[in-house]
PDB file of C-alpha atoms in Angstrom:
ATOM      1  CA  MET A   1      -3.745  73.087  -0.625  1.00 70.00           C
ATOM      2  CA  HIS A   2      -7.282  72.251   0.405  1.00 78.00           C
ATOM      3  CA  LEU A   3     -10.347  71.114  -1.472  1.00 82.00           C
ATOM      4  CA  ASP A   4     -14.046  71.408  -0.626  1.00 83.00           C
ATOM      5  CA  LEU A   5     -16.321  68.714  -2.050  1.00 82.00           C
ATOM      6  CA  PRO A   6     -20.071  68.125  -1.655  1.00 76.00           C
ATOM      7  CA  LEU A   7     -20.883  65.346   0.810  1.00 78.00           C
ATOM      8  CA  ILE A   8     -23.573  63.119  -0.652  1.00 72.00           C
ATOM      9  CA  GLU A   9     -25.985  60.471   0.510  1.00 78.00           C
ATOM     10  CA  ALA A  10     -27.303  57.796  -1.820  1.00 70.00           C
ATOM     11  CA  ARG A  11     -30.982  57.990  -2.658  1.00 66.00           C
ATOM     12  CA  ASN A  12     -33.257  55.064  -3.031  1.00 62.00           C
ATOM     13  CA  THR A  13     -32.873  54.167  -6.685  1.00 70.00           C
ATOM     14  CA  LEU A  14     -35.927  51.909  -6.647  1.00 77.00           C
ATOM     15  CA  LEU A  15     -38.088  54.595  -8.302  1.00 76.00           C
ATOM     16  CA  ILE A  16     -35.523  55.071 -11.080  1.00 75.00           C
ATOM     17  CA  ARG A  17     -35.445  51.321 -11.708  1.00 80.00           C
ATOM     18  CA  TRP A  18     -39.241  51.120 -11.792  1.00 83.00           C
ATOM     19  CA  LEU A  19     -39.416  53.950 -14.315  1.00 82.00           C
ATOM     20  CA  ILE A  20     -36.904  52.208 -16.569  1.00 83.00           C
ATOM     21  CA  LEU A  21     -38.812  48.932 -16.285  1.00 85.00           C
ATOM     22  CA  ALA A  22     -42.070  50.749 -17.050  1.00 86.00           C
ATOM     23  CA  GLY A  23     -40.497  52.316 -20.144  1.00 85.00           C
ATOM     24  CA  ILE A  24     -39.268  48.908 -21.337  1.00 86.00           C
ATOM     25  CA  ALA A  25     -42.698  47.358 -20.677  1.00 85.00           C
ATOM     26  CA  ILE A  26     -44.369  50.141 -22.658  1.00 83.00           C
ATOM     27  CA  LEU A  27     -41.991  49.562 -25.571  1.00 81.00           C
ATOM     28  CA  VAL A  28     -42.813  45.833 -25.527  1.00 83.00           C
ATOM     29  CA  LEU A  29     -46.520  46.642 -25.448  1.00 79.00           C
ATOM     30  CA  THR A  30     -45.964  49.042 -28.340  1.00 78.00           C
ATOM     31  CA  ALA A  31     -44.378  46.290 -30.417  1.00 77.00           C
ATOM     32  CA  LEU A  32     -47.233  43.911 -29.600  1.00 77.00           C
ATOM     33  CA  ASP A  33     -49.802  46.591 -30.378  1.00 74.00           C
ATOM     34  CA  LEU A  34     -48.217  47.268 -33.768  1.00 73.00           C
ATOM     35  CA  MET A  35     -47.932  43.585 -34.643  1.00 71.00           C
ATOM     36  CA  PHE A  36     -51.434  42.504 -33.665  1.00 74.00           C
ATOM     37  CA  PHE A  37     -53.680  45.527 -33.399  1.00 72.00           C
ATOM     38  CA  SER A  38     -52.125  48.308 -35.538  1.00 68.00           C
ATOM     39  CA  GLY A  39     -52.662  50.718 -32.684  1.00 65.00           C
ATOM     40  CA  ASN A  40     -51.586  54.283 -32.107  1.00 69.00           C
ATOM     41  CA  LEU A  41     -47.779  54.348 -31.923  1.00 71.00           C
ATOM     42  CA  ALA A  42     -47.564  58.011 -30.883  1.00 71.00           C
ATOM     43  CA  ILE A  43     -49.294  57.531 -27.516  1.00 76.00           C
ATOM     44  CA  TRP A  44     -47.077  54.584 -26.594  1.00 74.00           C
ATOM     45  CA  ALA A  45     -43.901  56.327 -27.763  1.00 76.00           C
ATOM     46  CA  ILE A  46     -44.722  59.438 -25.738  1.00 80.00           C
ATOM     47  CA  ALA A  47     -45.450  57.373 -22.614  1.00 82.00           C
ATOM     48  CA  ALA A  48     -42.174  55.419 -22.933  1.00 82.00           C
ATOM     49  CA  SER A  49     -40.233  58.648 -23.601  1.00 82.00           C
ATOM     50  CA  ILE A  50     -41.690  60.238 -20.471  1.00 83.00           C
ATOM     51  CA  CYS A  51     -40.693  57.239 -18.325  1.00 80.00           C
ATOM     52  CA  PHE A  52     -37.155  57.154 -19.709  1.00 77.00           C
ATOM     53  CA  GLY A  53     -36.801  60.945 -19.532  1.00 79.00           C
ATOM     54  CA  ILE A  54     -37.791  61.118 -15.868  1.00 77.00           C
ATOM     55  CA  ALA A  55     -35.530  58.168 -14.980  1.00 75.00           C
ATOM     56  CA  VAL A  56     -32.518  59.697 -16.735  1.00 70.00           C
ATOM     57  CA  SER A  57     -33.006  63.161 -15.247  1.00 71.00           C
ATOM     58  CA  MET A  58     -33.340  61.958 -11.641  1.00 71.00           C
ATOM     59  CA  LYS A  59     -30.226  62.071  -9.500  1.00 69.00           C
ATOM     60  CA  ASP A  60     -29.276  59.020  -7.480  1.00 67.00           C
ATOM     61  CA  TYR A  61     -27.903  61.149  -4.639  1.00 70.00           C
ATOM     62  CA  ARG A  62     -28.634  64.193  -2.514  1.00 76.00           C
ATOM     63  CA  ILE A  63     -26.121  66.674  -1.122  1.00 75.00           C
ATOM     64  CA  THR A  64     -26.103  66.605   2.679  1.00 79.00           C
ATOM     65  CA  GLY A  65     -23.052  68.650   3.624  1.00 83.00           C
ATOM     66  CA  SER A  66     -19.439  69.131   2.651  1.00 84.00           C
ATOM     67  CA  ILE A  67     -16.056  67.543   3.070  1.00 85.00           C
ATOM     68  CA  THR A  68     -12.794  69.476   3.179  1.00 88.00           C
ATOM     69  CA  LEU A  69      -9.642  67.673   2.136  1.00 89.00           C
ATOM     70  CA  SER A  70      -6.239  69.113   2.948  1.00 89.00           C
ATOM     71  CA  ALA A  71      -2.712  67.748   3.113  1.00 85.00           C
ATOM     72  CA  ASN A  72      -3.012  66.922   6.820  1.00 88.00           C
ATOM     73  CA  GLU A  73      -6.686  66.325   7.579  1.00 90.00           C
ATOM     74  CA  ILE A  74     -10.153  65.453   6.375  1.00 90.00           C
ATOM     75  CA  ILE A  75     -12.940  67.617   7.793  1.00 90.00           C
ATOM     76  CA  LEU A  76     -16.480  66.322   7.566  1.00 88.00           C
ATOM     77  CA  ASN A  77     -19.374  68.804   7.849  1.00 87.00           C
ATOM     78  CA  ALA A  78     -22.580  66.766   8.012  1.00 84.00           C
ATOM     79  CA  PRO A  79     -26.055  67.518   9.404  1.00 82.00           C
ATOM     80  CA  SER A  80     -25.225  65.278  12.365  1.00 83.00           C
ATOM     81  CA  GLY A  81     -22.166  67.402  13.190  1.00 84.00           C
ATOM     82  CA  SER A  82     -18.564  68.001  12.239  1.00 87.00           C
ATOM     83  CA  ALA A  83     -15.611  65.673  12.549  1.00 89.00           C
ATOM     84  CA  SER A  84     -11.920  65.990  11.840  1.00 90.00           C
ATOM     85  CA  PHE A  85      -9.645  63.131  10.843  1.00 93.00           C
ATOM     86  CA  PRO A  86      -5.843  63.704  10.831  1.00 92.00           C
ATOM     87  CA  VAL A  87      -4.430  61.972   7.728  1.00 90.00           C
ATOM     88  CA  PRO A  88      -1.268  60.623   9.456  1.00 90.00           C
ATOM     89  CA  GLN A  89      -3.476  58.756  11.960  1.00 90.00           C
ATOM     90  CA  LEU A  90      -5.680  57.079   9.342  1.00 90.00           C
ATOM     91  CA  GLU A  91      -5.293  53.369   8.639  1.00 90.00           C
ATOM     92  CA  ASN A  92      -6.245  51.556   5.413  1.00 91.00           C
ATOM     93  CA  LEU A  93      -6.841  54.797   3.523  1.00 91.00           C
ATOM     94  CA  GLU A  94      -8.631  54.042   0.248  1.00 89.00           C
ATOM     95  CA  LEU A  95     -10.052  56.311  -2.399  1.00 85.00           C
ATOM     96  CA  GLN A  96     -12.778  54.923  -4.691  1.00 83.00           C
ATOM     97  CA  LEU A  97     -13.348  56.980  -7.837  1.00 79.00           C
ATOM     98  CA  ALA A  98     -16.438  55.777  -9.691  1.00 73.00           C
ATOM     99  CA  GLY A  99     -17.210  58.781 -11.867  1.00 63.00           C
ATOM    100  CA  ARG A 100     -17.031  62.499 -12.548  1.00 59.00           C
ATOM    101  CA  LYS A 101     -20.152  64.593 -13.005  1.00 53.00           C
ATOM    102  CA  GLY A 102     -20.802  65.322 -16.667  1.00 46.00           C
ATOM    103  CA  LYS A 103     -18.254  62.870 -18.066  1.00 46.00           C
ATOM    104  CA  ALA A 104     -19.620  60.758 -20.934  1.00 45.00           C
ATOM    105  CA  PHE A 105     -19.799  57.016 -20.323  1.00 44.00           C
ATOM    106  CA  ALA A 106     -18.250  56.338 -23.726  1.00 48.00           C
ATOM    107  CA  PHE A 107     -16.911  58.352 -26.657  1.00 54.00           C
ATOM    108  CA  ASN A 108     -20.222  58.477 -28.514  1.00 53.00           C
ATOM    109  CA  SER A 109     -22.543  58.251 -25.500  1.00 47.00           C
ATOM    110  CA  LEU A 110     -25.397  60.693 -24.971  1.00 49.00           C
ATOM    111  CA  ALA A 111     -25.661  59.857 -21.262  1.00 48.00           C
ATOM    112  CA  THR A 112     -23.217  61.292 -18.744  1.00 46.00           C
ATOM    113  CA  GLN A 113     -22.052  60.230 -15.312  1.00 49.00           C
ATOM    114  CA  GLN A 114     -23.635  61.823 -12.254  1.00 53.00           C
ATOM    115  CA  GLY A 115     -20.390  62.026 -10.273  1.00 53.00           C
ATOM    116  CA  SER A 116     -21.674  59.884  -7.413  1.00 66.00           C
ATOM    117  CA  GLY A 117     -20.255  56.598  -6.176  1.00 74.00           C
ATOM    118  CA  ASN A 118     -16.970  58.190  -5.102  1.00 83.00           C
ATOM    119  CA  SER A 119     -15.813  57.583  -1.554  1.00 84.00           C
ATOM    120  CA  ILE A 120     -12.967  57.838   0.894  1.00 87.00           C
ATOM    121  CA  ASN A 121     -12.698  54.817   3.176  1.00 91.00           C
ATOM    122  CA  PHE A 122     -10.411  54.492   6.181  1.00 93.00           C
ATOM    123  CA  ARG A 123     -10.079  53.219   9.725  1.00 93.00           C
ATOM    124  CA  TYR A 124      -9.768  55.810  12.504  1.00 92.00           C
ATOM    125  CA  LYS A 125      -9.466  54.944  16.199  1.00 91.00           C
ATOM    126  CA  GLY A 126     -10.761  51.430  15.559  1.00 89.00           C
ATOM    127  CA  GLU A 127     -13.806  52.516  13.537  1.00 92.00           C
ATOM    128  CA  ASN A 128     -14.372  52.112   9.823  1.00 93.00           C
ATOM    129  CA  VAL A 129     -15.370  55.364   8.150  1.00 91.00           C
ATOM    130  CA  LYS A 130     -16.840  55.784   4.651  1.00 90.00           C
ATOM    131  CA  ILE A 131     -17.406  59.252   3.239  1.00 87.00           C
ATOM    132  CA  SER A 132     -19.222  59.575  -0.107  1.00 85.00           C
ATOM    133  CA  PHE A 133     -18.621  62.682  -2.176  1.00 85.00           C
ATOM    134  CA  LEU A 134     -19.525  64.252  -5.505  1.00 80.00           C
ATOM    135  CA  LEU A 135     -16.682  64.728  -7.977  1.00 79.00           C
ATOM    136  CA  GLU A 136     -16.996  67.454 -10.610  1.00 78.00           C
ATOM    137  CA  ARG A 137     -14.686  68.336 -13.481  1.00 75.00           C
ATOM    138  CA  GLU A 138     -13.547  71.558 -11.779  1.00 77.00           C
ATOM    139  CA  THR A 139     -12.379  69.684  -8.662  1.00 75.00           C
ATOM    140  CA  GLN A 140     -10.627  66.730 -10.267  1.00 76.00           C
ATOM    141  CA  ALA A 141      -7.202  68.408 -10.605  1.00 77.00           C
ATOM    142  CA  ALA A 142      -7.291  69.654  -7.016  1.00 83.00           C
ATOM    143  CA  LEU A 143      -8.215  66.152  -5.816  1.00 81.00           C
ATOM    144  CA  THR A 144      -5.205  64.758  -7.665  1.00 82.00           C
ATOM    145  CA  ALA A 145      -2.974  67.301  -5.884  1.00 86.00           C
ATOM    146  CA  VAL A 146      -4.413  66.371  -2.471  1.00 86.00           C
ATOM    147  CA  ILE A 147      -3.887  62.661  -3.179  1.00 85.00           C
ATOM    148  CA  HIS A 148      -0.270  63.404  -4.071  1.00 88.00           C
ATOM    149  CA  GLU A 149       0.170  65.260  -0.752  1.00 88.00           C
ATOM    150  CA  TRP A 150      -1.400  62.362   1.161  1.00 85.00           C
ATOM    151  CA  SER A 151       0.922  59.869  -0.523  1.00 86.00           C
ATOM    152  CA  GLN A 152       3.876  61.773   0.996  1.00 87.00           C
ATOM    153  CA  ILE A 153       2.457  61.185   4.519  1.00 82.00           C
ATOM    154  CA  THR A 154       0.780  57.776   4.408  1.00 83.00           C
ATOM    155  CA  THR A 155      -0.052  54.838   2.180  1.00 84.00           C
ATOM    156  CA  ILE A 156      -3.146  55.369   0.057  1.00 80.00           C
ATOM    157  CA  LYS A 157      -4.860  52.971  -2.308  1.00 85.00           C
ATOM    158  CA  CYS A 158      -6.757  54.467  -5.253  1.00 79.00           C
ATOM    159  CA  PHE A 159      -9.366  52.509  -7.169  1.00 75.00           C
ATOM    160  CA  ASN A 160     -10.704  53.836 -10.450  1.00 73.00           C
ATOM    161  CA  PRO A 161     -12.724  51.274 -12.409  1.00 53.00           C
ATOM    162  CA  GLY A 162     -13.129  53.520 -15.455  1.00 50.00           C
TER     163      GLY A 162
END
């Protein structure tokens, strides 16, 4: 069994944060405008909606390559080159699962997770390695199977906050 996952790199989320702050500031200004000046609500509401819409639609990652997970090795295909890591030789193998792309944050939530924040961390030949990947619904079952295969070979710690 092997699994191919997109290798991702975190983007600078500063722009997303600024857009959210701008949307909140516009909403506050809208409230002040309505209380004191009886201004035009439509213009303010459209401006705040645009800020929030852009912030929500932006991804906080970019795909930079791929990672192949199999029962015996992890193969990293990045722009800087390829690397292979034999699973039996890995120390402190940890899997961080922060979210799955498209999964709702809560039962009645309109927003969904982006699938980023997932990583495989380990120590190989004295170096700490962290590989961030995108998890999608279609690959979740295969990832579970690979984790089961790894647990037969070595000790693995899985962290899933949600």
